[in-house]
Short mmCIF file of C-alpha atoms and ligand atoms in Angstrom, two decimals:
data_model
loop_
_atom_site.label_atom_id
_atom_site.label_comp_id
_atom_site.label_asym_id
_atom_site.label_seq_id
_atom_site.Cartn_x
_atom_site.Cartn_y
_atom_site.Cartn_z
CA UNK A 1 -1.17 -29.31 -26.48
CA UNK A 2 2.46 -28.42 -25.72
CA UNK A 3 3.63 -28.02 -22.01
CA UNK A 4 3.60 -23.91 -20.97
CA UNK A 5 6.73 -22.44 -20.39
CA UNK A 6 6.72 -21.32 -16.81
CA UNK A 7 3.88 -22.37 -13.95
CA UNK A 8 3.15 -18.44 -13.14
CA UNK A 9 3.53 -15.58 -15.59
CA UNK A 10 3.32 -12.55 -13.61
CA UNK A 11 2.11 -9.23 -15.10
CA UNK A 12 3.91 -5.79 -13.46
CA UNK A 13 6.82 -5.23 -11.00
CA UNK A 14 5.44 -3.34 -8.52
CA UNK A 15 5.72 -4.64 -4.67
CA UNK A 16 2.47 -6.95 -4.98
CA UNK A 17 3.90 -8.85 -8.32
CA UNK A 18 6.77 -8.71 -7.03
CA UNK A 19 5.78 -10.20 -3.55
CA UNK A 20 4.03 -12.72 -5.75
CA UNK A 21 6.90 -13.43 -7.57
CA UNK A 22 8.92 -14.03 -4.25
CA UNK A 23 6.24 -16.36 -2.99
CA UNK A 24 5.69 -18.58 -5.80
CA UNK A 25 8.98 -18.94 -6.47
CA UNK A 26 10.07 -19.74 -2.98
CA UNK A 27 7.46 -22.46 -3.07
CA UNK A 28 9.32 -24.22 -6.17
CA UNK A 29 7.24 -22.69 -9.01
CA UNK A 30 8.66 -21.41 -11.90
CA UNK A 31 8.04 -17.78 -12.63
CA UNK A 32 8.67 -15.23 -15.39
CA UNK A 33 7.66 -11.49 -14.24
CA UNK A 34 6.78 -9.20 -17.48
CA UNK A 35 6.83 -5.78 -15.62
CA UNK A 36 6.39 -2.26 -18.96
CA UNK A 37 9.15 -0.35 -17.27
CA UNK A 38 11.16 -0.85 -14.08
CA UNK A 39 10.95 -2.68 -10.73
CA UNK A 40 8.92 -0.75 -8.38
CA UNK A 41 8.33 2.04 -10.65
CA UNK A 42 4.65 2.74 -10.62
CA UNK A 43 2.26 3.22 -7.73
CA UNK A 44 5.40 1.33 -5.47
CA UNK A 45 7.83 4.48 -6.04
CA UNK A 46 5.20 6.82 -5.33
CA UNK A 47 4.04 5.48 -1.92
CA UNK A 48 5.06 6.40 1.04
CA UNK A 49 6.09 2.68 2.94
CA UNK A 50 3.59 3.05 5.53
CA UNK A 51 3.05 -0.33 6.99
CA UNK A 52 0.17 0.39 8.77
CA UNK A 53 -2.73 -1.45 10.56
CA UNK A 54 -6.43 -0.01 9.25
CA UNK A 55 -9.18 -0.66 11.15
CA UNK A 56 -11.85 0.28 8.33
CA UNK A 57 -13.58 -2.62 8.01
CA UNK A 58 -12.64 -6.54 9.96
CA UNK A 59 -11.17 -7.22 6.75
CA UNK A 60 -9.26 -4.60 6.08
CA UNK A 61 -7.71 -5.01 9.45
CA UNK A 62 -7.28 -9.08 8.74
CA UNK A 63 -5.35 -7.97 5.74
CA UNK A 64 -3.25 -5.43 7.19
CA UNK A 65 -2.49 -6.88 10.47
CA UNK A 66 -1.74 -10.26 8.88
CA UNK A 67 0.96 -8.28 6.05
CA UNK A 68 2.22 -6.27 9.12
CA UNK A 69 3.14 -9.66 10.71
CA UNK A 70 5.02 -10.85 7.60
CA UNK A 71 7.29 -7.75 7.60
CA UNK A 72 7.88 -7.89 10.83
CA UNK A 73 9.22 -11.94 10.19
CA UNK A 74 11.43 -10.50 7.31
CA UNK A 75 12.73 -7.89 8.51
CA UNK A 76 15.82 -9.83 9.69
CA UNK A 77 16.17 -10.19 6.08
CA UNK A 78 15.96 -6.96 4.22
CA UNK A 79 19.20 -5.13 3.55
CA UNK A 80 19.59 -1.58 5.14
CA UNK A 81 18.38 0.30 1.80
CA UNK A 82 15.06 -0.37 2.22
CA UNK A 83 15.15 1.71 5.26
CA UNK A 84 12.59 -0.21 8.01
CA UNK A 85 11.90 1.63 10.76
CA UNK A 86 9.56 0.65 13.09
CA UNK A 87 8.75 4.07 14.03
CA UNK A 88 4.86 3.33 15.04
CA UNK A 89 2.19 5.84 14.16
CA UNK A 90 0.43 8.44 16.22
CA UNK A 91 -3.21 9.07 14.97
CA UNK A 92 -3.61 12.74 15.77
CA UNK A 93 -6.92 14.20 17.39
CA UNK A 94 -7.06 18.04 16.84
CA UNK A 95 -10.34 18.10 18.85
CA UNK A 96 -12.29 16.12 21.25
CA UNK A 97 -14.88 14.58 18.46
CA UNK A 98 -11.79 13.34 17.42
CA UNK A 99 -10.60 11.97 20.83
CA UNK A 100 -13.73 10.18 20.88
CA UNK A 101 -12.37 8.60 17.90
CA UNK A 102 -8.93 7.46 19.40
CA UNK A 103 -10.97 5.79 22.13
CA UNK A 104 -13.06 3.69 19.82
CA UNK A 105 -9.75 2.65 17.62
CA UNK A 106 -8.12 2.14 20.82
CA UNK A 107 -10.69 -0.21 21.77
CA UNK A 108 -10.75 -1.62 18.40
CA UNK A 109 -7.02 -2.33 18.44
CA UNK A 110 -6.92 -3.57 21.58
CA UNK A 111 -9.71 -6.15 21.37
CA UNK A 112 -7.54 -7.68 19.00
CA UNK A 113 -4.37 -7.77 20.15
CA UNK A 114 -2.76 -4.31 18.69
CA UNK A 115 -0.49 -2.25 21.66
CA UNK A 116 -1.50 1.24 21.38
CA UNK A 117 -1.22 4.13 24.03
CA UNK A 118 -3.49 7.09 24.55
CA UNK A 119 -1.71 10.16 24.88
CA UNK A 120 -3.16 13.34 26.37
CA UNK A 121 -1.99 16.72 24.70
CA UNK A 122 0.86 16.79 26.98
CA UNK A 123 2.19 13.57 26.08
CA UNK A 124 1.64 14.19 21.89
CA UNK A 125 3.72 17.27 22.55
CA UNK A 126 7.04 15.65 24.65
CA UNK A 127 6.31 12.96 21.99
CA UNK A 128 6.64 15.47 18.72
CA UNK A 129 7.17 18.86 20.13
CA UNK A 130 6.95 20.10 16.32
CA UNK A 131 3.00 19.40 16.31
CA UNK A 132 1.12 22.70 16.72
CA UNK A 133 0.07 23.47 20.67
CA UNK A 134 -3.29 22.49 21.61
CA UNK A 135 -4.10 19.37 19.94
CA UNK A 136 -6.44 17.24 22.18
CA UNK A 137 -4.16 13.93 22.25
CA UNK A 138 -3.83 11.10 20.23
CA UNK A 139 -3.59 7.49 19.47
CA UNK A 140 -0.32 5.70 19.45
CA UNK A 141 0.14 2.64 17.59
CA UNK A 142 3.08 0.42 18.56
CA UNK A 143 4.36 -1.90 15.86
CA UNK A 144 3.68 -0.02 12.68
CA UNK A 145 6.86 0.73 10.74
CA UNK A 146 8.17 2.66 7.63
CA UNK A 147 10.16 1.27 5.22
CA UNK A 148 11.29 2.74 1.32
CA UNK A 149 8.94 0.48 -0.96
CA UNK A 150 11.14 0.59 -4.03
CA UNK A 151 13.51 -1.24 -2.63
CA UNK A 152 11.31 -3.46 -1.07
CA UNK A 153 10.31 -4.63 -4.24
CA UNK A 154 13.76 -4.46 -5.65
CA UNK A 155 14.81 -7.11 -2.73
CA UNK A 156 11.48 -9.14 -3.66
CA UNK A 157 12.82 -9.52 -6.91
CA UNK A 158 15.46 -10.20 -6.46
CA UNK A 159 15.15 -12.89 -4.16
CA UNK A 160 12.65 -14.48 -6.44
CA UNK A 161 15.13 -14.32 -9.12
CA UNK A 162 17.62 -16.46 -7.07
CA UNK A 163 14.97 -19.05 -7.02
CA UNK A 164 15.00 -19.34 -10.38
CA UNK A 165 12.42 -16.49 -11.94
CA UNK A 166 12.72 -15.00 -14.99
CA UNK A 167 12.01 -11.26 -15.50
CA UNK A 168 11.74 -9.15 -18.58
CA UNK A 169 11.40 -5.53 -18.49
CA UNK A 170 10.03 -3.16 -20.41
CA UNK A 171 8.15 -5.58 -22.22
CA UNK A 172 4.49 -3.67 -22.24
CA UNK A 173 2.03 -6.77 -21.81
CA UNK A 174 -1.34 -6.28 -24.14
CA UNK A 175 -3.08 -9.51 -23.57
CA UNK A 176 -2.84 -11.58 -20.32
CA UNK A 177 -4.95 -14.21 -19.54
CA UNK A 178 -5.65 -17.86 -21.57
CA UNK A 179 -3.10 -19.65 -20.30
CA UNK A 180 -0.58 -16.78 -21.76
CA UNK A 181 1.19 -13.23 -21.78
CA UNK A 182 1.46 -11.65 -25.23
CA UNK A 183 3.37 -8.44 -25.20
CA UNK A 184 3.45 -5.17 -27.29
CA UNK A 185 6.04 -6.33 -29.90
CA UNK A 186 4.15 -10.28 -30.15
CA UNK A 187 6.40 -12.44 -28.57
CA UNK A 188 4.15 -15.27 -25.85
CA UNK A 189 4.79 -16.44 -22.92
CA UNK A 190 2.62 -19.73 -21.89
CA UNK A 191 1.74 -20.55 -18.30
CA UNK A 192 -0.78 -22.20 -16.28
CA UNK A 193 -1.54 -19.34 -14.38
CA UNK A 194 -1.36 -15.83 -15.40
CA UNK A 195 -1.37 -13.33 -12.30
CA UNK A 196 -2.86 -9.40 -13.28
CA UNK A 197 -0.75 -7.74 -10.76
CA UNK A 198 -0.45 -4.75 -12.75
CA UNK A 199 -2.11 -1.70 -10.15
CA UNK A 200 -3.53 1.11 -11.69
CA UNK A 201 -3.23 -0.33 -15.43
CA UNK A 202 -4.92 -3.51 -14.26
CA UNK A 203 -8.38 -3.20 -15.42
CA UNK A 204 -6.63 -2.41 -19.00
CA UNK A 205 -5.75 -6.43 -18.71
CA UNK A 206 -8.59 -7.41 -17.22
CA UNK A 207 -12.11 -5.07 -17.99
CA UNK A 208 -14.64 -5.45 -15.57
CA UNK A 209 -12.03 -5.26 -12.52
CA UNK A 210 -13.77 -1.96 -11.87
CA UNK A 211 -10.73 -0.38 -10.79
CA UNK A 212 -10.67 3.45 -10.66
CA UNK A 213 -7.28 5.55 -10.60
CA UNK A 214 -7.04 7.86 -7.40
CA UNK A 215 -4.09 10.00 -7.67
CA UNK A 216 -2.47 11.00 -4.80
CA UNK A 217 0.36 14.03 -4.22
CA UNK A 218 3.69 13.49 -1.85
CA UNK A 219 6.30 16.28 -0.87
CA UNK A 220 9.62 15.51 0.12
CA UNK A 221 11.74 18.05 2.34
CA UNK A 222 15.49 18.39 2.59
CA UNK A 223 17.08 16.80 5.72
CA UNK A 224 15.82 17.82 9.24
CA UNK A 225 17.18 14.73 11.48
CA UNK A 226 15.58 14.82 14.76
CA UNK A 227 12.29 17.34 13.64
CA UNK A 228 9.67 14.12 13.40
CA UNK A 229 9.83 11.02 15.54
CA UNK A 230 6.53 9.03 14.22
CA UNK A 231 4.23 8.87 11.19
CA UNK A 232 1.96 11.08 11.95
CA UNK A 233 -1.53 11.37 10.62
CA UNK A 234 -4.55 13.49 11.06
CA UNK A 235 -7.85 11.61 12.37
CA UNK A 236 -9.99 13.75 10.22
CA UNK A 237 -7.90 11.47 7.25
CA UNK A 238 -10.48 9.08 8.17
CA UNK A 239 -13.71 11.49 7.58
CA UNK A 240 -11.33 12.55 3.97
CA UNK A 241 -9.58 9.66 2.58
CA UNK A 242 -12.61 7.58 2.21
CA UNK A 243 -14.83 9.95 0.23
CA UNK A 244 -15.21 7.98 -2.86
CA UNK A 245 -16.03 11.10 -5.24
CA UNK A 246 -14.44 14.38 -4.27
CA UNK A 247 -11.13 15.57 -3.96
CA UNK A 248 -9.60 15.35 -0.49
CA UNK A 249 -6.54 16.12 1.31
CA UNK A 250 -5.01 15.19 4.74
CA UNK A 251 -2.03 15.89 7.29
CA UNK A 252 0.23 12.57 7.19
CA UNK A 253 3.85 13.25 7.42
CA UNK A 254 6.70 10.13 7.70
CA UNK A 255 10.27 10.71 8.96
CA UNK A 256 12.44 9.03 6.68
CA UNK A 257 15.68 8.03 7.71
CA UNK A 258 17.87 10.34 5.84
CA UNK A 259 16.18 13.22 8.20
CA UNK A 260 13.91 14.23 5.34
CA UNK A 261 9.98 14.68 6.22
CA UNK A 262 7.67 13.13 3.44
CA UNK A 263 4.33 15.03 3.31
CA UNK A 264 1.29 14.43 2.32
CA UNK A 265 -1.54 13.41 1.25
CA UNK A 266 -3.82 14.20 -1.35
CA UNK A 267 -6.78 11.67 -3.03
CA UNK A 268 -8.00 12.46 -6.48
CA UNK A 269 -10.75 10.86 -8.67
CA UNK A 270 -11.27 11.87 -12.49
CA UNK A 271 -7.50 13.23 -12.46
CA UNK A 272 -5.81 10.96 -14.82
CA UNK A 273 -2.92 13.20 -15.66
CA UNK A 274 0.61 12.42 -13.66
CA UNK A 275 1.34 16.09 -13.61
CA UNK A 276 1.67 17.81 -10.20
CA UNK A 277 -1.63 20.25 -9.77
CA UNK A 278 -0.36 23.24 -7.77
CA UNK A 279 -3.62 23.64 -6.36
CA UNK A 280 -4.45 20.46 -4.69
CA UNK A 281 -0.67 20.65 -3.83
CA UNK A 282 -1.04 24.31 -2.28
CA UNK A 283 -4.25 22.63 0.24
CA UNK A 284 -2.26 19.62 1.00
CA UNK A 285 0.89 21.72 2.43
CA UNK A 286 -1.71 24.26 3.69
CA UNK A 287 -3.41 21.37 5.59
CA UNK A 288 0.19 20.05 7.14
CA UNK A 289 1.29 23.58 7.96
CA UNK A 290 -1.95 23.97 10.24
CA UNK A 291 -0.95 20.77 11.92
CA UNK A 292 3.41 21.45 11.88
CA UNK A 293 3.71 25.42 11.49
CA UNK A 294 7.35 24.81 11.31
CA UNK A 295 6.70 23.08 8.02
CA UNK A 296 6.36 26.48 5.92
CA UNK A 297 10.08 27.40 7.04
CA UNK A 298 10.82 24.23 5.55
CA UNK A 299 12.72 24.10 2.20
CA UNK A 300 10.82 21.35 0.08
CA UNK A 301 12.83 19.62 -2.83
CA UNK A 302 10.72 17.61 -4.48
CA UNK A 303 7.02 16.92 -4.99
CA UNK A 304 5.56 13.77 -7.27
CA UNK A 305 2.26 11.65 -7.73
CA UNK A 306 1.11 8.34 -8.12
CA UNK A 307 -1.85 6.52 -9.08
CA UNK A 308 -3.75 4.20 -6.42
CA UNK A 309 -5.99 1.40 -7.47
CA UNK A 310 -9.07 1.88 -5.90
CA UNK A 311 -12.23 -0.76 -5.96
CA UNK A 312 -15.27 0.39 -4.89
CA UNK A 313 -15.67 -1.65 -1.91
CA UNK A 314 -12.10 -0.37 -0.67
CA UNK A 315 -10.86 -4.21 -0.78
CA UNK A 316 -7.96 -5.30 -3.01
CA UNK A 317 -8.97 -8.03 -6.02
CA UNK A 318 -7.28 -11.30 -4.31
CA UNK A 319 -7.60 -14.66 -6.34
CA UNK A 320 -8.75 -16.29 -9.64
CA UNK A 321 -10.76 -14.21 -12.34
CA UNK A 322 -14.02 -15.91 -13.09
CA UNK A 323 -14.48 -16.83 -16.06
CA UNK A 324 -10.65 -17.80 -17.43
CA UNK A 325 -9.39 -20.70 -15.51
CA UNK A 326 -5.61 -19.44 -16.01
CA UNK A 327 -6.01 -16.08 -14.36
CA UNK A 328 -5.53 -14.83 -10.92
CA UNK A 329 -5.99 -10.80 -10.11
CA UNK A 330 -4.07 -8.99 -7.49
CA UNK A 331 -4.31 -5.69 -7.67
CA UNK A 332 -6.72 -2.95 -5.91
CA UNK A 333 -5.09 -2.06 -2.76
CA UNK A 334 -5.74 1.65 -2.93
CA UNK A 335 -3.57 3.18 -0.35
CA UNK A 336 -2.72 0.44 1.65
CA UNK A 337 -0.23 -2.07 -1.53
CA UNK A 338 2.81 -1.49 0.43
CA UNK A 339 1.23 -2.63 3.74
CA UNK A 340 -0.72 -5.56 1.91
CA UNK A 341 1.48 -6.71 -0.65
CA UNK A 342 2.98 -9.46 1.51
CA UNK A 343 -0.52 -10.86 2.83
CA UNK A 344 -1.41 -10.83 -0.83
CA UNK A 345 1.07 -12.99 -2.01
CA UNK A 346 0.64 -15.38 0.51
CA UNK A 347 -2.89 -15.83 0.58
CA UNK A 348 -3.33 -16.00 -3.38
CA UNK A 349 -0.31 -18.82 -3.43
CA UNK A 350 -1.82 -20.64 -0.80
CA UNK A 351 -5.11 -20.67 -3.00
CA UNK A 352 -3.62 -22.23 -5.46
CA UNK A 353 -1.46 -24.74 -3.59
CA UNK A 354 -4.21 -25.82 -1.61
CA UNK A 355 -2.64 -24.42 1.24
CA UNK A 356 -5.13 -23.07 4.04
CA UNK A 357 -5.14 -19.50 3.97
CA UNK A 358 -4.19 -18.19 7.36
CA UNK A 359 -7.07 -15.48 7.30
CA UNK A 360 -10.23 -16.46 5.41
CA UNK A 361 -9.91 -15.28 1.79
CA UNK A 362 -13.58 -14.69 1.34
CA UNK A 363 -14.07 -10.17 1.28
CA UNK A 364 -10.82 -10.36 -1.95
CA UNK A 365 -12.21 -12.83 -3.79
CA UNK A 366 -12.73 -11.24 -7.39
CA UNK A 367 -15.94 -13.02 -7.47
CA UNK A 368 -17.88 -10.68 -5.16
CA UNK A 369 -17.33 -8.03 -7.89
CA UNK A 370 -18.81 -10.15 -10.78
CA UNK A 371 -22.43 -11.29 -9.54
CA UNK A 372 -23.43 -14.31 -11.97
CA UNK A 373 -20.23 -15.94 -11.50
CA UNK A 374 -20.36 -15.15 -7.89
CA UNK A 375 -21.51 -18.96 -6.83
CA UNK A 376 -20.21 -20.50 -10.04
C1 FAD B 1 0.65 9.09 -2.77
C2 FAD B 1 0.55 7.65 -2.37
C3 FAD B 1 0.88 7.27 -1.07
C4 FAD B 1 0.80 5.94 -0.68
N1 FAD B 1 1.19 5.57 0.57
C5 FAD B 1 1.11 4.26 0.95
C6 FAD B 1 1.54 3.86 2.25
O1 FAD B 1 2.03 4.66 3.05
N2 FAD B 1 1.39 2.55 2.61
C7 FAD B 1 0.87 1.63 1.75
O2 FAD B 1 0.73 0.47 2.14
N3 FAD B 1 0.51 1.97 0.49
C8 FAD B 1 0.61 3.26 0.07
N4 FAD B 1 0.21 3.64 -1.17
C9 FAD B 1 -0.37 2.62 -2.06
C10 FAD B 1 0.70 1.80 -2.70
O3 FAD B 1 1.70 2.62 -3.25
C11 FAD B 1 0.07 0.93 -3.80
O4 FAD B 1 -1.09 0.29 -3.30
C12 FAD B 1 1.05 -0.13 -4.26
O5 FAD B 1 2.26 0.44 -4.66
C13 FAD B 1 0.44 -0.94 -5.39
O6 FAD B 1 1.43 -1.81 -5.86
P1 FAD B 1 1.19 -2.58 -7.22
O7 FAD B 1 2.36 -3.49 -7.40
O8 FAD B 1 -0.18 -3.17 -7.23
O9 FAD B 1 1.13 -1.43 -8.32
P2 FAD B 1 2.33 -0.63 -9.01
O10 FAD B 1 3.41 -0.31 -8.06
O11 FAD B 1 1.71 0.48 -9.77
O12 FAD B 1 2.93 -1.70 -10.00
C14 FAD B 1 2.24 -2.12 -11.16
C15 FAD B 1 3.28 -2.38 -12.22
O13 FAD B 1 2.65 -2.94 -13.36
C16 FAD B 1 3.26 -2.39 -14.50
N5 FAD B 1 2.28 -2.49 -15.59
C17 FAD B 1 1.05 -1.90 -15.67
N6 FAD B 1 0.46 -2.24 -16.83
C18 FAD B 1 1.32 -3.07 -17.47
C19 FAD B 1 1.27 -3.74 -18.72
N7 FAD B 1 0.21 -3.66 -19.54
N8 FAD B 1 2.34 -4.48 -19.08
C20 FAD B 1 3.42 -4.61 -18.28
N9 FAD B 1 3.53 -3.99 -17.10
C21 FAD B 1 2.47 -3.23 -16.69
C22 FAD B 1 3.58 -0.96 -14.13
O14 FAD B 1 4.63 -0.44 -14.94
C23 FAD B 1 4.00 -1.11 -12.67
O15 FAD B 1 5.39 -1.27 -12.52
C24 FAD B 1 0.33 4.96 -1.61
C25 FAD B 1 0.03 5.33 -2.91
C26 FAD B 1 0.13 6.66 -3.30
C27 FAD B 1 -0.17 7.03 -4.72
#
């Protein structure tokens, strides 16, 4: 048998291949990235670049908190276009059911080293005067940031290209897995390891990943510098976003550096079109106007979707795909790829480096999802 081509062949340049590319790379593989369109086109350019701490579940929070650390050490690193600003979050309680909330993430947070700061309503409002009066308080988070993913994964790229990757775009993959990477017009790439890092259109690759689509909605405003210091988001997101069957919709607005307000957000199953749905669209701004009234004198200019990859156990696919030696999965990080795409990279390298994971690896192994070869 002939020698493969490249040690990693990397399906889909979105942030988490193309944090994977960075990290293998950087650790002397060699790398070729086959990505159907651009860098950072798919579920990456849709995002909003919330880097954000979730306290779902202790692994969710291992994940998050761990990826949130590895921005924070590159920031020094990332060139001014991808826009990180550490802006923290405020978790916004309109009522006091959903004060009690703040003070059980505040506890949460802080039993594990997270700052945070309960504010009372008079606090919230001196903090973002634009939030509607009365709101009960909310929950401040320190260290989370914002950044623009797209060129996140850009910079990704681009840094693993410098250590010597190979990428080739626009080349749709159909078969991945086997030791290889065949794409849509025939032409193979060998490798020893094949990585599915291809979001939404993973479990196309890969069936049995179980991956559903949930499309989301995002508005962006023109420029209002100064209206929104914080990423704000409504504490009922937590009641809405993790639904698993029905359509939901939430307050969460971002200030992005160029002034403009990002809005959002919406969470659709069984919607497979990419078309904007002026409905779901028409709740979501109704939901942020009830929360910002100032929002409806706002002039919008654009308003997209995106497809998140969602498991059903809410944790992302991290590490090798029983039953083919060659592959590795990383994909499944629902609303939370920006945030986890670093922590991903890292922890599915040092698997196969025999590196020790710095958090254990255990709740993303792919295995959990496929029973029989669960203690294989
Ligand atoms: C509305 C919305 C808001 C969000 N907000 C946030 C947020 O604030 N914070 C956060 O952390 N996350 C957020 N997310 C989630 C985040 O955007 C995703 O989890 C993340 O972008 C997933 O990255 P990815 O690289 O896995 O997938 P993608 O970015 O979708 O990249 C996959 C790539 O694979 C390519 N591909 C697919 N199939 C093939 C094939 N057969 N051959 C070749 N190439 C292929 C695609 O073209 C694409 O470029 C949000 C998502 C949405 C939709």
């Amino acid at each position: 048998m002939s020698q493969p081509a490249y040690d990693v062949a990397i399906v889909g340049a979105g942030i988490v291949g193309a944090a994977c590319a960075d990290e293998f790379a950087r650790r002397g593989m060699s790398v070729a990235v086959v990505e159907g369109d651009l860098v950072g086109g798919g579920a990456t350019a849709a995002g909003m670049g919330h880097i954000v701490v979730m306290d779902d579940s202790e692994a969710q929070f291992a994940l998050t908190r761990y990826s949130q650390r590895l921005w924070q050490e590159l920031r020094p690193e990332l060139p001014l276009e991808v826009e990180y600003e550490p802006c923290g979050t405020i978790w916004v309680a309109a009522d006091e059911e959903e004060m009690a909330e703040v003070q059980r993430k505040r506890d949460f947070y802080t039993a594990r080293g997270v700052a945070t700061e309960v504010l009372g309503p008079q606090a919230l409002q001196s903090l973002e005067p634009n939030l509607r009066p009365g709101m009960s308080g909310g929950l401040r988070v320190l260290q989370d940031v914002v950044l623009y993913p797209p060129c996140a994964a850009a910079f990704l790229i681009n840094r693993a290209l410098k250590h010597g990757a190979k990428l080739h775009l626009g080349q749709a993959v159909t078969h991945g897995g086997q030791g290889r990477v065949r794409t849509a017009d025939g032409a193979e790439i060998g490798a020893t390891w094949v990585v599915n890092a291809a979001g939404a259109g993973a479990a196309d690759l890969t069936p049995g990943l179980g991956i559903k689509k949930r499309k989301g909605h995002l508005v962006i405003t023109d420029r209002y510098p100064g209206f929104l210091n914080h990423q704000l988001v409504e504490l009922g997101y937590l009641k809405s976003a993790h639904t698993v069957s029905s359509d939901s919709v939430a307050f969460n607005v971002q200030p992005r550096r160029t002034g403009q307000i990002l809005i959002g957000s919406s969470r659709q199953y069984r919607a497979e079109h990419p078309e904007v749905d002026q409905l779901i669209l028409a709740r979501m701004l109704r939901r942020a106007e009830e929360y910002m009234p100032v929002l409806a004198r706002m002039s919008a200019i654009r308003a997209w979707t995106g497809f998140r990859a969602a498991t059903p156990d809410k944790l992302p696919l991290i590490g090798p795909w029983p039953g083919d030696r060659s592959l590795l999965v990383a994909t499944g990080h629902e609303g939370l790829g920006i945030t986890t795409s670093l922590g991903t990279a890292r922890i599915l390298v040092d698997q196969i480096t025999g590196k020790k994971p710095e958090i254990p690896i255990e709740p993303y192994l792919p295995s959990r999802i496929v029973p029989e070869h669960a203690h294989a």
